[in-house]
């Protein structure tokens, strides 16, 4: 008998960092240059054959960047068991917002034993590295550890870089935390 686990995972980060694009790439294997801001929240579902005994139903909550200024995140975050926190490697302000998103997350949701939900940091748009701020960024390894992330990845929704690896890292942490 296979068991099924439903995991609610949040995808958060500032406006235009690529949350919707990462999800579309991961779930539907497509990418578009066209930007249409998410309003409120969108959903996507991905089934993973996790191991011989377990099927994971990954419910991705794609939260609009503008929601950081609203007061709905507490409602959206409820019962989440993990998060992808995304910034845009080419825009410093979106990196600075990572801490605010992480604090917002940790102040509004936790696992049933009180520990923070596992979160993975994504430095997105790494295909545009040459326009980026790499030299200005602190070493992400240290930064992500200090901020309590379970891991970090440079990703590209455009080129399909590291998205599977990042999700796998998150799901492993979630499954280990149970
Ligand atoms: P909100 O819904 O407003 O919070 O934004 P979002 O984080 O969902 O951003 P979205 O996925 O809509 O992407 C914003 C813009 O960045 C779009 O024009 C995308 O095509 C572009 N984009 C997203 N990911 C990448 C990437 O990895 N590389 C490049 N070059 N462009 C990207
Ligand atoms: Mg969006």
mmCIF file of C-alpha atoms and ligand atoms in Angstrom:
data_model
loop_
_atom_site.group_PDB
_atom_site.id
_atom_site.type_symbol
_atom_site.label_atom_id
_atom_site.label_comp_id
_atom_site.label_asym_id
_atom_site.label_seq_id
_atom_site.Cartn_x
_atom_site.Cartn_y
_atom_site.Cartn_z
ATOM 1 C CA UNK A 1 0.000 0.000 0.000
ATOM 2 C CA UNK A 2 1.291 3.448 -0.898
ATOM 3 C CA UNK A 3 0.766 6.286 1.489
ATOM 4 C CA UNK A 4 0.013 9.773 0.249
ATOM 5 C CA UNK A 5 1.280 12.981 1.822
ATOM 6 C CA UNK A 6 -0.228 16.368 1.024
ATOM 7 C CA UNK A 7 2.344 19.124 1.559
ATOM 8 C CA UNK A 8 1.400 22.789 1.462
ATOM 9 C CA UNK A 9 4.425 24.773 0.299
ATOM 10 C CA UNK A 10 4.559 28.567 0.015
ATOM 11 C CA UNK A 11 6.439 30.418 -2.720
ATOM 12 C CA UNK A 12 7.188 33.937 -1.501
ATOM 13 C CA UNK A 13 9.386 36.893 -2.406
ATOM 14 C CA UNK A 14 9.116 40.380 -3.856
ATOM 15 C CA UNK A 15 7.268 41.498 -6.994
ATOM 16 C CA UNK A 16 8.596 40.148 -10.260
ATOM 17 C CA UNK A 17 11.323 37.905 -8.837
ATOM 18 C CA UNK A 18 9.979 34.939 -10.804
ATOM 19 C CA UNK A 19 7.797 32.942 -8.388
ATOM 20 C CA UNK A 20 5.072 32.236 -10.930
ATOM 21 C CA UNK A 21 7.670 31.494 -13.611
ATOM 22 C CA UNK A 22 9.490 28.990 -11.392
ATOM 23 C CA UNK A 23 6.232 27.186 -10.633
ATOM 24 C CA UNK A 24 5.146 27.179 -14.299
ATOM 25 C CA UNK A 25 8.520 25.774 -15.295
ATOM 26 C CA UNK A 26 8.489 23.170 -12.546
ATOM 27 C CA UNK A 27 4.900 22.007 -12.983
ATOM 28 C CA UNK A 28 4.113 22.659 -16.658
ATOM 29 C CA UNK A 29 7.618 22.782 -18.196
ATOM 30 C CA UNK A 30 7.021 26.150 -19.880
ATOM 31 C CA UNK A 31 8.491 29.667 -19.631
ATOM 32 C CA UNK A 32 7.246 33.043 -20.840
ATOM 33 C CA UNK A 33 9.030 36.418 -20.869
ATOM 34 C CA UNK A 34 5.694 38.078 -20.424
ATOM 35 C CA UNK A 35 5.077 39.481 -16.933
ATOM 36 C CA UNK A 36 1.630 39.419 -15.462
ATOM 37 C CA UNK A 37 1.614 40.160 -11.743
ATOM 38 C CA UNK A 38 -0.147 37.591 -9.601
ATOM 39 C CA UNK A 39 -3.160 38.958 -7.769
ATOM 40 C CA UNK A 40 -3.585 37.485 -4.290
ATOM 41 C CA UNK A 41 -2.623 33.838 -4.604
ATOM 42 C CA UNK A 42 -2.481 31.116 -7.269
ATOM 43 C CA UNK A 43 -2.186 27.378 -6.832
ATOM 44 C CA UNK A 44 -0.438 24.539 -8.572
ATOM 45 C CA UNK A 45 -0.237 20.852 -7.783
ATOM 46 C CA UNK A 46 2.640 18.499 -8.510
ATOM 47 C CA UNK A 47 2.683 14.776 -7.782
ATOM 48 C CA UNK A 48 6.003 13.234 -6.806
ATOM 49 C CA UNK A 49 6.777 9.544 -6.449
ATOM 50 C CA UNK A 50 8.876 10.198 -3.389
ATOM 51 C CA UNK A 51 9.901 6.661 -2.472
ATOM 52 C CA UNK A 52 8.488 3.182 -2.906
ATOM 53 C CA UNK A 53 5.988 3.779 -0.144
ATOM 54 C CA UNK A 54 5.169 7.442 -0.551
ATOM 55 C CA UNK A 55 3.464 9.650 -3.086
ATOM 56 C CA UNK A 56 3.800 13.364 -2.335
ATOM 57 C CA UNK A 57 1.112 15.770 -3.467
ATOM 58 C CA UNK A 58 2.904 19.093 -3.475
ATOM 59 C CA UNK A 59 0.469 21.971 -3.229
ATOM 60 C CA UNK A 60 2.316 25.127 -4.262
ATOM 61 C CA UNK A 61 0.887 28.446 -3.062
ATOM 62 C CA UNK A 62 2.109 31.176 -5.390
ATOM 63 C CA UNK A 63 1.735 34.326 -3.329
ATOM 64 C CA UNK A 64 1.750 37.723 -5.031
ATOM 65 C CA UNK A 65 4.794 39.840 -4.152
ATOM 66 C CA UNK A 66 2.544 42.761 -3.356
ATOM 67 C CA UNK A 67 0.963 40.757 -0.535
ATOM 68 C CA UNK A 68 3.850 41.682 1.778
ATOM 69 C CA UNK A 69 2.136 45.024 2.131
ATOM 70 C CA UNK A 70 -1.274 43.483 2.674
ATOM 71 C CA UNK A 71 -2.594 41.626 5.654
ATOM 72 C CA UNK A 72 -3.585 38.323 4.110
ATOM 73 C CA UNK A 73 -0.333 36.443 4.498
ATOM 74 C CA UNK A 74 -1.352 35.080 7.893
ATOM 75 C CA UNK A 75 -4.323 33.430 6.191
ATOM 76 C CA UNK A 76 -2.290 32.164 3.237
ATOM 77 C CA UNK A 77 0.493 30.753 5.414
ATOM 78 C CA UNK A 78 -1.813 28.692 7.630
ATOM 79 C CA UNK A 79 -0.832 25.018 7.763
ATOM 80 C CA UNK A 80 2.098 25.427 5.411
ATOM 81 C CA UNK A 81 4.917 22.946 6.042
ATOM 82 C CA UNK A 82 7.629 24.559 3.917
ATOM 83 C CA UNK A 83 8.559 27.577 1.815
ATOM 84 C CA UNK A 84 10.643 28.676 -1.138
ATOM 85 C CA UNK A 85 11.825 32.252 -0.613
ATOM 86 C CA UNK A 86 12.805 33.818 -3.936
ATOM 87 C CA UNK A 87 14.813 36.902 -4.897
ATOM 88 C CA UNK A 88 15.995 38.263 -8.250
ATOM 89 C CA UNK A 89 19.791 38.106 -8.591
ATOM 90 C CA UNK A 90 19.750 41.268 -10.678
ATOM 91 C CA UNK A 91 17.886 43.465 -8.173
ATOM 92 C CA UNK A 92 19.372 44.241 -4.757
ATOM 93 C CA UNK A 93 16.095 45.416 -3.238
ATOM 94 C CA UNK A 94 14.595 41.965 -3.741
ATOM 95 C CA UNK A 95 17.538 40.415 -1.894
ATOM 96 C CA UNK A 96 17.110 42.848 0.982
ATOM 97 C CA UNK A 97 13.446 41.821 1.143
ATOM 98 C CA UNK A 98 14.372 38.168 1.741
ATOM 99 C CA UNK A 99 14.830 38.798 5.467
ATOM 100 C CA UNK A 100 11.472 40.539 5.671
ATOM 101 C CA UNK A 101 9.746 37.619 3.975
ATOM 102 C CA UNK A 102 11.503 35.134 6.236
ATOM 103 C CA UNK A 103 10.511 37.095 9.336
ATOM 104 C CA UNK A 104 6.944 37.405 8.099
ATOM 105 C CA UNK A 105 6.885 33.640 7.545
ATOM 106 C CA UNK A 106 8.362 32.697 10.920
ATOM 107 C CA UNK A 107 6.122 35.099 12.811
ATOM 108 C CA UNK A 108 2.962 33.628 11.296
ATOM 109 C CA UNK A 109 3.482 29.904 10.893
ATOM 110 C CA UNK A 110 5.472 27.128 12.571
ATOM 111 C CA UNK A 111 5.464 23.347 12.682
ATOM 112 C CA UNK A 112 3.284 21.702 15.318
ATOM 113 C CA UNK A 113 6.344 21.293 17.578
ATOM 114 C CA UNK A 114 6.987 25.043 17.373
ATOM 115 C CA UNK A 115 10.051 24.983 15.120
ATOM 116 C CA UNK A 116 10.158 27.161 11.976
ATOM 117 C CA UNK A 117 8.915 25.565 8.759
ATOM 118 C CA UNK A 118 11.820 24.503 6.518
ATOM 119 C CA UNK A 119 12.624 27.185 3.927
ATOM 120 C CA UNK A 120 14.950 27.154 0.914
ATOM 121 C CA UNK A 121 16.422 30.357 -0.541
ATOM 122 C CA UNK A 122 16.339 30.786 -4.340
ATOM 123 C CA UNK A 123 18.572 33.306 -6.125
ATOM 124 C CA UNK A 124 16.559 33.387 -9.353
ATOM 125 C CA UNK A 125 17.373 34.655 -12.866
ATOM 126 C CA UNK A 126 20.908 33.252 -12.691
ATOM 127 C CA UNK A 127 20.834 33.170 -16.516
ATOM 128 C CA UNK A 128 21.251 36.969 -16.210
ATOM 129 C CA UNK A 129 24.268 36.668 -13.971
ATOM 130 C CA UNK A 130 26.220 39.134 -16.109
ATOM 131 C CA UNK A 131 23.671 41.876 -15.329
ATOM 132 C CA UNK A 132 23.636 40.782 -11.751
ATOM 133 C CA UNK A 133 24.906 41.897 -8.426
ATOM 134 C CA UNK A 134 26.948 38.837 -7.580
ATOM 135 C CA UNK A 135 29.936 40.838 -6.314
ATOM 136 C CA UNK A 136 27.612 42.871 -4.096
ATOM 137 C CA UNK A 137 25.856 39.875 -2.613
ATOM 138 C CA UNK A 138 27.149 38.483 0.645
ATOM 139 C CA UNK A 139 28.246 34.869 0.467
ATOM 140 C CA UNK A 140 24.914 33.131 0.193
ATOM 141 C CA UNK A 141 26.182 30.088 2.046
ATOM 142 C CA UNK A 142 26.766 32.103 5.221
ATOM 143 C CA UNK A 143 23.768 34.351 4.723
ATOM 144 C CA UNK A 144 21.362 31.485 4.251
ATOM 145 C CA UNK A 145 22.680 29.600 7.283
ATOM 146 C CA UNK A 146 22.468 32.692 9.493
ATOM 147 C CA UNK A 147 18.904 33.300 8.380
ATOM 148 C CA UNK A 148 17.898 29.733 9.116
ATOM 149 C CA UNK A 149 17.381 28.473 5.561
ATOM 150 C CA UNK A 150 17.874 24.743 5.080
ATOM 151 C CA UNK A 151 19.572 25.373 1.733
ATOM 152 C CA UNK A 152 20.035 27.802 -1.142
ATOM 153 C CA UNK A 153 20.209 27.521 -4.937
ATOM 154 C CA UNK A 154 20.888 29.747 -7.900
ATOM 155 C CA UNK A 155 17.940 29.090 -10.188
ATOM 156 C CA UNK A 156 16.628 30.052 -13.587
ATOM 157 C CA UNK A 157 13.041 29.568 -14.637
ATOM 158 C CA UNK A 158 14.149 30.548 -18.123
ATOM 159 C CA UNK A 159 16.847 27.891 -18.484
ATOM 160 C CA UNK A 160 15.353 25.382 -16.044
ATOM 161 C CA UNK A 161 18.326 25.470 -13.698
ATOM 162 C CA UNK A 162 18.254 23.888 -10.225
ATOM 163 C CA UNK A 163 14.496 24.057 -9.704
ATOM 164 C CA UNK A 164 14.120 20.312 -9.228
ATOM 165 C CA UNK A 165 17.129 20.280 -6.897
ATOM 166 C CA UNK A 166 15.700 23.091 -4.777
ATOM 167 C CA UNK A 167 12.298 21.454 -4.452
ATOM 168 C CA UNK A 168 13.878 18.098 -3.640
ATOM 169 C CA UNK A 169 15.968 19.738 -0.905
ATOM 170 C CA UNK A 170 12.859 21.331 0.572
ATOM 171 C CA UNK A 171 10.764 18.166 0.468
ATOM 172 C CA UNK A 172 13.602 16.189 2.084
ATOM 173 C CA UNK A 173 13.681 18.667 4.962
ATOM 174 C CA UNK A 174 9.922 18.581 5.315
ATOM 175 C CA UNK A 175 9.833 14.782 5.391
ATOM 176 C CA UNK A 176 12.701 14.722 7.895
ATOM 177 C CA UNK A 177 10.923 17.246 10.123
ATOM 178 C CA UNK A 178 7.806 15.152 10.593
HETATM 179 P P1 LIG B 1 4.477 38.706 -8.757
HETATM 180 O O1 LIG B 1 3.386 37.778 -9.163
HETATM 181 O O2 LIG B 1 4.201 40.122 -9.143
HETATM 182 O O3 LIG B 1 4.807 38.616 -7.295
HETATM 183 O O4 LIG B 1 5.814 38.302 -9.582
HETATM 184 P P2 LIG B 1 6.486 36.852 -9.754
HETATM 185 O O5 LIG B 1 7.495 36.670 -8.689
HETATM 186 O O6 LIG B 1 5.451 35.797 -9.895
HETATM 187 O O7 LIG B 1 7.300 37.022 -11.120
HETATM 188 P P3 LIG B 1 7.006 36.348 -12.544
HETATM 189 O O8 LIG B 1 7.200 34.879 -12.467
HETATM 190 O O9 LIG B 1 5.718 36.834 -13.063
HETATM 191 O O10 LIG B 1 8.236 36.904 -13.408
HETATM 192 C C1 LIG B 1 8.483 38.290 -13.569
HETATM 193 C C2 LIG B 1 9.286 38.528 -14.834
HETATM 194 O O11 LIG B 1 10.574 37.931 -14.717
HETATM 195 C C3 LIG B 1 8.649 37.906 -16.095
HETATM 196 O O12 LIG B 1 8.843 38.791 -17.166
HETATM 197 C C4 LIG B 1 9.448 36.627 -16.300
HETATM 198 O O13 LIG B 1 9.520 36.250 -17.671
HETATM 199 C C5 LIG B 1 10.821 37.029 -15.781
HETATM 200 N N1 LIG B 1 11.567 35.876 -15.235
HETATM 201 C C6 LIG B 1 11.156 35.007 -14.284
HETATM 202 N N2 LIG B 1 12.097 34.088 -14.015
HETATM 203 C C7 LIG B 1 13.135 34.373 -14.835
HETATM 204 C C8 LIG B 1 14.432 33.777 -15.038
HETATM 205 O O14 LIG B 1 14.820 32.789 -14.396
HETATM 206 N N3 LIG B 1 15.239 34.374 -15.953
HETATM 207 C C9 LIG B 1 14.866 35.465 -16.672
HETATM 208 N N4 LIG B 1 15.726 35.972 -17.546
HETATM 209 N N5 LIG B 1 13.655 36.058 -16.508
HETATM 210 C C10 LIG B 1 12.807 35.510 -15.600
HETATM 211 MG MG1 LIG B 2 3.424 35.858 -9.771
#
